[in-house]
Each structure stands twice: as structure tokens, then as C-alpha cells.
GROMACS .gro file of C-alpha atoms in nm:
model
  378
    1UNK     CA    1 -15.140  -6.501   4.486
    2UNK     CA    2 -15.230  -6.148   4.347
    3UNK     CA    3 -15.335  -5.910   4.655
    4UNK     CA    4 -15.557  -5.596   4.629
    5UNK     CA    5 -15.552  -5.417   4.852
    6UNK     CA    6 -15.279  -5.405   5.109
    7UNK     CA    7 -15.039  -5.128   5.088
    8UNK     CA    8 -14.717  -5.055   5.283
    9UNK     CA    9 -14.941  -4.807   5.542
   10UNK     CA   10 -15.215  -5.100   5.606
   11UNK     CA   11 -15.255  -5.328   5.893
   12UNK     CA   12 -15.406  -5.643   5.750
   13UNK     CA   13 -15.217  -5.645   5.437
   14UNK     CA   14 -14.879  -5.731   5.576
   15UNK     CA   15 -15.080  -6.037   5.775
   16UNK     CA   16 -15.181  -6.201   5.507
   17UNK     CA   17 -14.828  -6.201   5.306
   18UNK     CA   18 -14.677  -6.363   5.562
   19UNK     CA   19 -14.907  -6.601   5.658
   20UNK     CA   20 -14.936  -6.720   5.275
   21UNK     CA   21 -14.562  -6.709   5.236
   22UNK     CA   22 -14.504  -6.914   5.567
   23UNK     CA   23 -14.568  -7.281   5.393
   24UNK     CA   24 -14.375  -7.206   5.068
   25UNK     CA   25 -14.707  -7.313   4.905
   26UNK     CA   26 -14.779  -6.957   4.794
   27UNK     CA   27 -14.567  -6.680   4.594
   28UNK     CA   28 -14.692  -6.328   4.585
   29UNK     CA   29 -14.660  -6.186   4.209
   30UNK     CA   30 -14.878  -5.933   4.167
   31UNK     CA   31 -15.055  -5.654   4.313
   32UNK     CA   32 -15.296  -5.374   4.332
   33UNK     CA   33 -15.212  -5.256   4.640
   34UNK     CA   34 -15.387  -4.920   4.668
   35UNK     CA   35 -15.632  -4.751   4.428
   36UNK     CA   36 -15.360  -4.472   4.465
   37UNK     CA   37 -15.144  -4.634   4.161
   38UNK     CA   38 -14.822  -4.418   4.324
   39UNK     CA   39 -14.904  -4.637   4.655
   40UNK     CA   40 -14.945  -4.920   4.490
   41UNK     CA   41 -14.659  -4.888   4.270
   42UNK     CA   42 -14.436  -4.841   4.611
   43UNK     CA   43 -14.549  -5.117   4.788
   44UNK     CA   44 -14.506  -5.336   4.485
   45UNK     CA   45 -14.126  -5.248   4.480
   46UNK     CA   46 -14.066  -5.270   4.848
   47UNK     CA   47 -14.184  -5.614   4.777
   48UNK     CA   48 -13.970  -5.670   4.506
   49UNK     CA   49 -14.240  -5.749   4.215
   50UNK     CA   50 -14.140  -5.674   3.860
   51UNK     CA   51 -14.281  -5.331   3.805
   52UNK     CA   52 -14.496  -5.488   3.511
   53UNK     CA   53 -14.693  -5.718   3.755
   54UNK     CA   54 -14.772  -5.374   3.973
   55UNK     CA   55 -15.112  -5.230   3.890
   56UNK     CA   56 -15.286  -4.935   3.954
   57UNK     CA   57 -15.638  -5.068   4.011
   58UNK     CA   58 -15.814  -5.442   4.068
   59UNK     CA   59 -15.989  -5.437   3.713
   60UNK     CA   60 -15.668  -5.385   3.561
   61UNK     CA   61 -15.481  -5.656   3.750
   62UNK     CA   62 -15.757  -5.891   3.713
   63UNK     CA   63 -15.771  -5.861   3.288
   64UNK     CA   64 -15.420  -5.813   3.255
   65UNK     CA   65 -15.318  -6.150   3.500
   66UNK     CA   66 -15.585  -6.298   3.254
   67UNK     CA   67 -15.408  -6.255   2.973
   68UNK     CA   68 -15.122  -6.446   3.048
   69UNK     CA   69 -15.047  -6.762   3.025
   70UNK     CA   70 -15.151  -7.061   3.215
   71UNK     CA   71 -14.865  -7.133   3.500
   72UNK     CA   72 -14.726  -6.724   3.505
   73UNK     CA   73 -15.034  -6.542   3.594
   74UNK     CA   74 -15.194  -6.541   3.934
   75UNK     CA   75 -15.426  -6.845   4.002
   76UNK     CA   76 -15.606  -6.635   4.310
   77UNK     CA   77 -15.666  -6.285   4.426
   78UNK     CA   78 -15.611  -6.220   4.864
   79UNK     CA   79 -15.878  -5.894   4.889
   80UNK     CA   80 -15.735  -5.718   5.197
   81UNK     CA   81 -15.976  -5.422   5.157
   82UNK     CA   82 -16.202  -5.191   5.338
   83UNK     CA   83 -16.562  -5.392   5.377
   84UNK     CA   84 -16.708  -5.153   5.090
   85UNK     CA   85 -16.429  -5.294   4.856
   86UNK     CA   86 -16.501  -5.655   4.901
   87UNK     CA   87 -16.793  -5.725   4.650
   88UNK     CA   88 -16.659  -5.538   4.347
   89UNK     CA   89 -16.318  -5.729   4.266
   90UNK     CA   90 -16.429  -6.057   4.439
   91UNK     CA   91 -16.736  -6.055   4.195
   92UNK     CA   92 -16.443  -5.953   3.934
   93UNK     CA   93 -16.235  -6.219   3.999
   94UNK     CA   94 -16.473  -6.493   3.992
   95UNK     CA   95 -16.617  -6.428   3.681
   96UNK     CA   96 -16.294  -6.446   3.512
   97UNK     CA   97 -16.204  -6.728   3.654
   98UNK     CA   98 -15.968  -6.703   3.962
   99UNK     CA   99 -16.009  -6.820   4.349
  100UNK     CA  100 -16.054  -6.594   4.570
  101UNK     CA  101 -15.926  -6.545   4.889
  102UNK     CA  102 -16.140  -6.269   5.111
  103UNK     CA  103 -16.101  -6.059   5.446
  104UNK     CA  104 -16.402  -6.081   5.684
  105UNK     CA  105 -16.666  -5.926   5.679
  106UNK     CA  106 -16.753  -6.051   5.324
  107UNK     CA  107 -16.966  -5.761   5.162
  108UNK     CA  108 -17.093  -5.435   5.257
  109UNK     CA  109 -17.426  -5.560   5.283
  110UNK     CA  110 -17.610  -5.903   5.279
  111UNK     CA  111 -17.739  -5.813   4.928
  112UNK     CA  112 -17.397  -5.781   4.781
  113UNK     CA  113 -17.314  -6.134   4.972
  114UNK     CA  114 -17.632  -6.314   4.850
  115UNK     CA  115 -17.508  -6.183   4.518
  116UNK     CA  116 -17.157  -6.288   4.535
  117UNK     CA  117 -17.271  -6.661   4.623
  118UNK     CA  118 -17.488  -6.669   4.344
  119UNK     CA  119 -17.211  -6.574   4.127
  120UNK     CA  120 -16.991  -6.831   4.286
  121UNK     CA  121 -17.205  -7.133   4.230
  122UNK     CA  122 -17.187  -7.087   3.888
  123UNK     CA  123 -16.819  -7.107   3.904
  124UNK     CA  124 -16.582  -7.414   3.978
  125UNK     CA  125 -16.373  -7.208   4.223
  126UNK     CA  126 -16.215  -7.205   4.583
  127UNK     CA  127 -16.312  -6.944   4.785
  128UNK     CA  128 -16.204  -6.840   5.122
  129UNK     CA  129 -16.354  -6.621   5.404
  130UNK     CA  130 -16.046  -6.519   5.692
  131UNK     CA  131 -16.216  -6.607   5.994
  132UNK     CA  132 -15.858  -6.695   6.108
  133UNK     CA  133 -15.945  -6.791   6.469
  134UNK     CA  134 -16.106  -7.132   6.341
  135UNK     CA  135 -15.731  -7.230   6.285
  136UNK     CA  136 -15.600  -7.245   6.587
  137UNK     CA  137 -15.491  -7.610   6.678
  138UNK     CA  138 -15.650  -7.581   7.021
  139UNK     CA  139 -16.017  -7.479   6.848
  140UNK     CA  140 -16.010  -7.766   6.615
  141UNK     CA  141 -15.949  -7.997   6.931
  142UNK     CA  142 -16.270  -7.806   7.115
  143UNK     CA  143 -16.438  -7.872   6.803
  144UNK     CA  144 -16.360  -8.227   6.803
  145UNK     CA  145 -16.426  -8.276   7.141
  146UNK     CA  146 -16.797  -8.135   7.068
  147UNK     CA  147 -16.847  -8.331   6.784
  148UNK     CA  148 -16.752  -8.691   6.929
  149UNK     CA  149 -16.970  -8.601   7.233
  150UNK     CA  150 -16.710  -8.577   7.519
  151UNK     CA  151 -16.892  -8.287   7.681
  152UNK     CA  152 -17.226  -8.393   7.550
  153UNK     CA  153 -17.579  -8.199   7.458
  154UNK     CA  154 -17.425  -7.843   7.455
  155UNK     CA  155 -17.635  -7.647   7.722
  156UNK     CA  156 -17.473  -7.270   7.740
  157UNK     CA  157 -17.259  -7.116   7.548
  158UNK     CA  158 -17.079  -6.776   7.651
  159UNK     CA  159 -16.854  -6.600   7.357
  160UNK     CA  160 -16.676  -6.288   7.458
  161UNK     CA  161 -16.478  -6.019   7.233
  162UNK     CA  162 -16.354  -5.691   7.437
  163UNK     CA  163 -16.120  -5.467   7.291
  164UNK     CA  164 -16.043  -5.120   7.417
  165UNK     CA  165 -15.908  -4.930   7.149
  166UNK     CA  166 -16.203  -4.714   7.078
  167UNK     CA  167 -16.230  -4.606   7.417
  168UNK     CA  168 -16.190  -4.290   7.317
  169UNK     CA  169 -16.329  -4.047   6.999
  170UNK     CA  170 -15.976  -4.103   6.753
  171UNK     CA  171 -16.174  -4.196   6.435
  172UNK     CA  172 -16.178  -3.826   6.210
  173UNK     CA  173 -15.885  -3.699   6.316
  174UNK     CA  174 -15.660  -3.801   6.048
  175UNK     CA  175 -15.407  -4.012   6.260
  176UNK     CA  176 -15.567  -4.332   6.264
  177UNK     CA  177 -15.708  -4.507   5.919
  178UNK     CA  178 -15.818  -4.800   6.092
  179UNK     CA  179 -15.999  -4.587   6.310
  180UNK     CA  180 -16.148  -4.374   6.022
  181UNK     CA  181 -16.285  -4.620   5.802
  182UNK     CA  182 -16.430  -4.917   6.052
  183UNK     CA  183 -16.670  -4.665   6.196
  184UNK     CA  184 -16.759  -4.506   5.883
  185UNK     CA  185 -17.107  -4.621   5.788
  186UNK     CA  186 -17.007  -4.544   5.414
  187UNK     CA  187 -16.665  -4.824   5.430
  188UNK     CA  188 -16.756  -5.067   5.720
  189UNK     CA  189 -17.129  -5.077   5.685
  190UNK     CA  190 -17.430  -5.073   5.875
  191UNK     CA  191 -17.262  -5.193   6.187
  192UNK     CA  192 -16.963  -5.072   6.334
  193UNK     CA  193 -16.797  -5.360   6.630
  194UNK     CA  194 -17.044  -5.590   6.531
  195UNK     CA  195 -16.940  -5.659   6.225
  196UNK     CA  196 -16.594  -5.571   6.292
  197UNK     CA  197 -16.556  -5.830   6.587
  198UNK     CA  198 -16.920  -5.977   6.657
  199UNK     CA  199 -16.906  -6.156   6.340
  200UNK     CA  200 -16.547  -6.317   6.474
  201UNK     CA  201 -16.741  -6.410   6.785
  202UNK     CA  202 -17.063  -6.535   6.602
  203UNK     CA  203 -16.905  -6.765   6.346
  204UNK     CA  204 -16.654  -6.902   6.637
  205UNK     CA  205 -16.924  -7.017   6.845
  206UNK     CA  206 -17.121  -7.205   6.553
  207UNK     CA  207 -16.782  -7.308   6.440
  208UNK     CA  208 -16.697  -7.515   6.759
  209UNK     CA  209 -17.055  -7.642   6.855
  210UNK     CA  210 -17.157  -7.723   6.574
  211UNK     CA  211 -17.509  -7.531   6.620
  212UNK     CA  212 -17.636  -7.274   6.429
  213UNK     CA  213 -17.822  -6.963   6.604
  214UNK     CA  214 -18.209  -6.976   6.537
  215UNK     CA  215 -18.287  -6.627   6.726
  216UNK     CA  216 -18.130  -6.373   6.934
  217UNK     CA  217 -18.220  -6.071   7.108
  218UNK     CA  218 -17.937  -5.801   7.043
  219UNK     CA  219 -17.866  -5.468   7.258
  220UNK     CA  220 -17.651  -5.223   7.068
  221UNK     CA  221 -17.473  -4.927   7.245
  222UNK     CA  222 -17.272  -4.641   7.127
  223UNK     CA  223 -17.094  -4.494   7.413
  224UNK     CA  224 -16.864  -4.219   7.266
  225UNK     CA  225 -17.007  -3.936   7.118
  226UNK     CA  226 -16.996  -3.840   6.805
  227UNK     CA  227 -16.960  -4.174   6.669
  228UNK     CA  228 -17.132  -4.303   6.425
  229UNK     CA  229 -17.179  -4.708   6.485
  230UNK     CA  230 -17.206  -4.923   6.705
  231UNK     CA  231 -16.901  -4.988   6.983
  232UNK     CA  232 -17.057  -5.206   7.259
  233UNK     CA  233 -17.318  -5.521   7.179
  234UNK     CA  234 -17.477  -5.749   7.418
  235UNK     CA  235 -17.706  -6.049   7.284
  236UNK     CA  236 -17.855  -6.342   7.395
  237UNK     CA  237 -17.892  -6.663   7.184
  238UNK     CA  238 -18.068  -6.962   7.110
  239UNK     CA  239 -17.945  -7.259   6.958
  240UNK     CA  240 -18.111  -7.502   6.734
  241UNK     CA  241 -18.061  -7.774   6.987
  242UNK     CA  242 -18.176  -7.616   7.269
  243UNK     CA  243 -17.920  -7.421   7.376
  244UNK     CA  244 -17.875  -7.083   7.523
  245UNK     CA  245 -17.604  -6.837   7.483
  246UNK     CA  246 -17.477  -6.535   7.563
  247UNK     CA  247 -17.248  -6.296   7.314
  248UNK     CA  248 -17.063  -5.996   7.373
  249UNK     CA  249 -16.821  -5.802   7.180
  250UNK     CA  250 -16.727  -5.436   7.253
  251UNK     CA  251 -16.440  -5.209   7.178
  252UNK     CA  252 -16.459  -4.956   7.465
  253UNK     CA  253 -16.346  -5.164   7.714
  254UNK     CA  254 -16.075  -4.982   7.855
  255UNK     CA  255 -15.727  -5.156   7.858
  256UNK     CA  256 -15.850  -5.459   7.672
  257UNK     CA  257 -15.628  -5.585   7.398
  258UNK     CA  258 -15.803  -5.875   7.194
  259UNK     CA  259 -15.946  -6.126   7.428
  260UNK     CA  260 -16.150  -6.340   7.228
  261UNK     CA  261 -16.256  -6.629   7.452
  262UNK     CA  262 -16.532  -6.867   7.485
  263UNK     CA  263 -16.697  -7.122   7.732
  264UNK     CA  264 -16.917  -7.358   7.629
  265UNK     CA  265 -17.084  -7.594   7.860
  266UNK     CA  266 -17.258  -7.980   7.783
  267UNK     CA  267 -17.456  -8.242   7.991
  268UNK     CA  268 -17.105  -8.384   8.047
  269UNK     CA  269 -16.848  -8.158   8.092
  270UNK     CA  270 -16.715  -7.801   8.008
  271UNK     CA  271 -16.469  -7.620   7.786
  272UNK     CA  272 -16.245  -7.300   7.816
  273UNK     CA  273 -16.029  -7.085   7.543
  274UNK     CA  274 -15.872  -6.794   7.494
  275UNK     CA  275 -15.759  -6.613   7.209
  276UNK     CA  276 -15.471  -6.483   7.395
  277UNK     CA  277 -15.388  -6.780   7.578
  278UNK     CA  278 -15.397  -7.042   7.231
  279UNK     CA  279 -15.216  -7.294   7.358
  280UNK     CA  280 -15.437  -7.432   7.634
  281UNK     CA  281 -15.778  -7.525   7.605
  282UNK     CA  282 -15.968  -7.660   7.920
  283UNK     CA  283 -16.212  -7.943   7.961
  284UNK     CA  284 -16.397  -7.923   8.281
  285UNK     CA  285 -16.598  -8.196   8.461
  286UNK     CA  286 -16.767  -8.123   8.823
  287UNK     CA  287 -16.674  -8.481   8.949
  288UNK     CA  288 -16.322  -8.528   8.831
  289UNK     CA  289 -16.179  -8.206   8.817
  290UNK     CA  290 -16.022  -8.009   8.513
  291UNK     CA  291 -15.791  -8.096   8.259
  292UNK     CA  292 -15.586  -7.905   8.084
  293UNK     CA  293 -15.514  -7.966   7.730
  294UNK     CA  294 -15.218  -7.836   7.518
  295UNK     CA  295 -15.076  -7.742   7.214
  296UNK     CA  296 -14.844  -8.026   7.047
  297UNK     CA  297 -14.888  -8.324   7.236
  298UNK     CA  298 -15.005  -8.642   7.057
  299UNK     CA  299 -15.312  -8.746   7.262
  300UNK     CA  300 -15.513  -8.447   7.102
  301UNK     CA  301 -15.692  -8.510   6.721
  302UNK     CA  302 -15.573  -8.537   6.376
  303UNK     CA  303 -15.711  -8.195   6.326
  304UNK     CA  304 -15.540  -7.991   6.590
  305UNK     CA  305 -15.229  -8.199   6.515
  306UNK     CA  306 -15.225  -8.109   6.118
  307UNK     CA  307 -15.274  -7.734   6.246
  308UNK     CA  308 -15.023  -7.718   6.502
  309UNK     CA  309 -14.660  -7.564   6.412
  310UNK     CA  310 -14.470  -7.525   6.695
  311UNK     CA  311 -14.338  -7.780   6.941
  312UNK     CA  312 -14.481  -7.812   7.258
  313UNK     CA  313 -14.464  -7.501   7.494
  314UNK     CA  314 -14.382  -7.284   7.208
  315UNK     CA  315 -14.704  -7.030   7.135
  316UNK     CA  316 -14.913  -7.074   6.842
  317UNK     CA  317 -14.933  -6.734   6.701
  318UNK     CA  318 -15.226  -6.478   6.525
  319UNK     CA  319 -15.004  -6.539   6.182
  320UNK     CA  320 -14.976  -6.848   6.182
  321UNK     CA  321 -15.334  -6.890   6.173
  322UNK     CA  322 -15.319  -6.727   5.848
  323UNK     CA  323 -15.086  -6.968   5.738
  324UNK     CA  324 -15.317  -7.214   5.832
  325UNK     CA  325 -15.606  -7.097   5.645
  326UNK     CA  326 -15.383  -7.029   5.311
  327UNK     CA  327 -15.246  -7.350   5.303
  328UNK     CA  328 -15.545  -7.541   5.372
  329UNK     CA  329 -15.673  -7.318   5.064
  330UNK     CA  330 -15.372  -7.419   4.878
  331UNK     CA  331 -15.403  -7.766   4.924
  332UNK     CA  332 -15.825  -7.719   4.816
  333UNK     CA  333 -15.748  -7.585   4.526
  334UNK     CA  334 -15.459  -7.858   4.434
  335UNK     CA  335 -15.745  -8.080   4.505
  336UNK     CA  336 -15.983  -7.991   4.214
  337UNK     CA  337 -15.772  -7.944   3.970
  338UNK     CA  338 -15.659  -8.284   4.031
  339UNK     CA  339 -16.010  -8.376   4.029
  340UNK     CA  340 -16.030  -8.485   4.446
  341UNK     CA  341 -16.197  -8.418   4.695
  342UNK     CA  342 -16.053  -8.187   5.002
  343UNK     CA  343 -15.917  -8.349   5.300
  344UNK     CA  344 -16.178  -8.241   5.564
  345UNK     CA  345 -15.895  -8.214   5.835
  346UNK     CA  346 -15.770  -7.900   5.641
  347UNK     CA  347 -16.134  -7.698   5.605
  348UNK     CA  348 -16.175  -7.317   5.600
  349UNK     CA  349 -16.440  -7.092   5.571
  350UNK     CA  350 -16.624  -6.989   5.286
  351UNK     CA  351 -16.896  -6.866   5.163
  352UNK     CA  352 -17.148  -7.018   5.321
  353UNK     CA  353 -16.970  -6.853   5.654
  354UNK     CA  354 -16.952  -6.538   5.437
  355UNK     CA  355 -17.356  -6.497   5.392
  356UNK     CA  356 -17.426  -6.599   5.749
  357UNK     CA  357 -17.233  -6.326   5.905
  358UNK     CA  358 -17.413  -6.059   5.727
  359UNK     CA  359 -17.707  -6.207   5.818
  360UNK     CA  360 -17.605  -6.214   6.189
  361UNK     CA  361 -17.539  -5.831   6.137
  362UNK     CA  362 -17.865  -5.752   5.973
  363UNK     CA  363 -18.053  -5.964   6.274
  364UNK     CA  364 -17.844  -5.778   6.539
  365UNK     CA  365 -17.959  -5.478   6.355
  366UNK     CA  366 -18.302  -5.552   6.357
  367UNK     CA  367 -18.324  -5.702   6.710
  368UNK     CA  368 -18.198  -5.343   6.876
  369UNK     CA  369 -18.399  -5.131   6.632
  370UNK     CA  370 -18.737  -5.295   6.755
  371UNK     CA  371 -18.615  -5.240   7.056
  372UNK     CA  372 -18.399  -5.509   7.244
  373UNK     CA  373 -18.657  -5.820   7.148
  374UNK     CA  374 -18.648  -6.176   7.008
  375UNK     CA  375 -18.545  -6.178   6.637
  376UNK     CA  376 -18.502  -6.493   6.431
  377UNK     CA  377 -18.192  -6.559   6.252
  378UNK     CA  378 -18.307  -6.664   5.899
   0.00000   0.00000   0.00000
């Protein structure tokens, strides 16, 4: 693996490195960790990389790694930069024959996402988008239960992602780099909270149910004076099978941490899952009561089992979800090199989900701009 972004003072780069290393399948061999060459060099030294494999720019890294003998050069790049530096290195990596793991959202805007998809379609390369919440064992189990008809036809979906870290104006003071770029349209894109965490909620709802959102009604707010991008969003959803849904994401819910949660109700039962209590999935039934399904038991699906990393009763964590994505990605690369089909239980989000996420952002923004009206999601 070569890494673009993720210097020592960055949040998500360390998470990616820990996840990628967890299974012993992937080795970090090089990096362009910052647009500041000195910061990149310092990060490489801290990670014990040889000086000649630490680069001052992603362009230099991709071109120089390409010149190295096969078996020595990097096999893929992990891109963990702010949104405005997603498209250029991903494009260059694909065009130079490198597989890609890219943090979400896929690009700064939809046009970039669609162009990246066209470039990817011309290659024979593997692409992973890190919607990591899809890798929790009980998310896999929820998806399995819906696919096998346990709760019947889905009628209602409620997905929420409340945070509280932006309840006041923390950006602009130079003390919170995450807030600075995530609330900056030039670096984050046209959406704030919707792009940051709303896309996670949208992706989770579609992944578990297997249903696409067909239209939505969105009401966005900027509650904090002086902020330039949305910090609160409330949406109504229509799904392709006729199901109705509610999605809310917010970064001004005072005291909330990272409470991504989802409730799905069908003709025969319901499901509840919370990211902050990830080992537990509730299967609801009006007639027979609630069944508690726990991670680490043998009664769950194979997909849930192969994404379970801890013995029963031990928490499955956030870093482990990244580890599963990286492991599954590595398996897909090995399968492609061997001319084999990848195992469907070792799945991961790809470029299609990335383009869909950008279309979701555009649809939400259009609905809100038009006066919170129903808008087709195409």
C-alpha cells in the first residue's frame, strides 16, 4: 500500500493504517502524506519507512513507484485526503495501473465522480470506497435477514446520524483542522453535514435494505451563525418498492457523539441496529416479541461470521470495520490476479456507491433550494 494524505496530525489516516495492517495482508511501503514535503518526510520517519519511499507529492509517488520492479512497487494507493484532493490522485493512480482505496465521499462533486467512473471502467482495477459501517457483522446480518425474507417486504426505514461536535462555531480559529476543512465549500464541496455523514446514512439504508431511494424531500439548516455549509438535515424518502423513509443527520445535536442508527420495518417484522452498540441487532415481532441477535454466535449468516473478529461478548470496533474493508479489498485484488471471481460474502462499497453518494448530495441540495419539495433521485 502507498498512502496519499494521512500525516501524523491527521485523524483518518491513522485509522486506515491500523485497519489495513490488522490482518497481515497489507504492508505500507510508501507515502506522500502531506502537500508539505517536510511534514510528509516526518510522517514517513515516524512510520519507519525508508527515506526514498517517502514522497513530497502524490504525483511524484505514483510516477516513481510505477518505475519500480513488479513485486517491489506499491500495488495500490489509499487516498485519505480532504474531499477536494480525492479526484486528482485517484484519476492518476487508475491511469497508471494502480488499484485504489478512497475515503468517502468519492469526490468534490458529481461531475468528478462520473468522470472517475468512466476512467475506472476502462481499467481492470479494483476500487474500494470506505463506507466502513457496512462492514459491521450485525449490519451484514441485517442485510441477510432482509434478503432472505425474514421481515417480509420493507415498508418503513428510519436512519439517523446525530453528532454534536459542531454545535458552536469552532472553525476558522485555527484550532480544529477537521472543522476548518469540513465546513469549507472549497475543500468539502457544496454540502456540509449531508456530505460528511448524511452519505453514510443514505449508503447504510440502501445497503441493508437492498432498495434504492427514488425521490426525497430535504430541509437543510445552518443553525450556527457564520457557518457556510449545512449543519442539520431532515429528509423524507421514497424507495423503489414503495417503502417510505426518514433520514436525519445533524452535527449540532448537543452532547451526541456518533450515534448512527437504523430501524427497518417490514410486513413480517422489524430490525434495529446502533453503531454505538454494534454487537447487538434486534429482530422485532409484534406477535412473538423481540429477539436479540449478538455478534459471535454460530447461528448468524456466513457474511456476518466472516466479518466477526472478536469472541462473543467482546466489542467489534470502528477500526475493525476498516480492517474488513481492506481485507476484502485485498482478497478481490488477489482474485483478479488469479482470474477468479471474488467471494460475494467479502464485499465492499465501490465506485457505483460513490457516484450514487454524490447524486444523493445533489438531489438533497436541489430539493432544499427549490423549497423543500419532492425531487427525483436519479
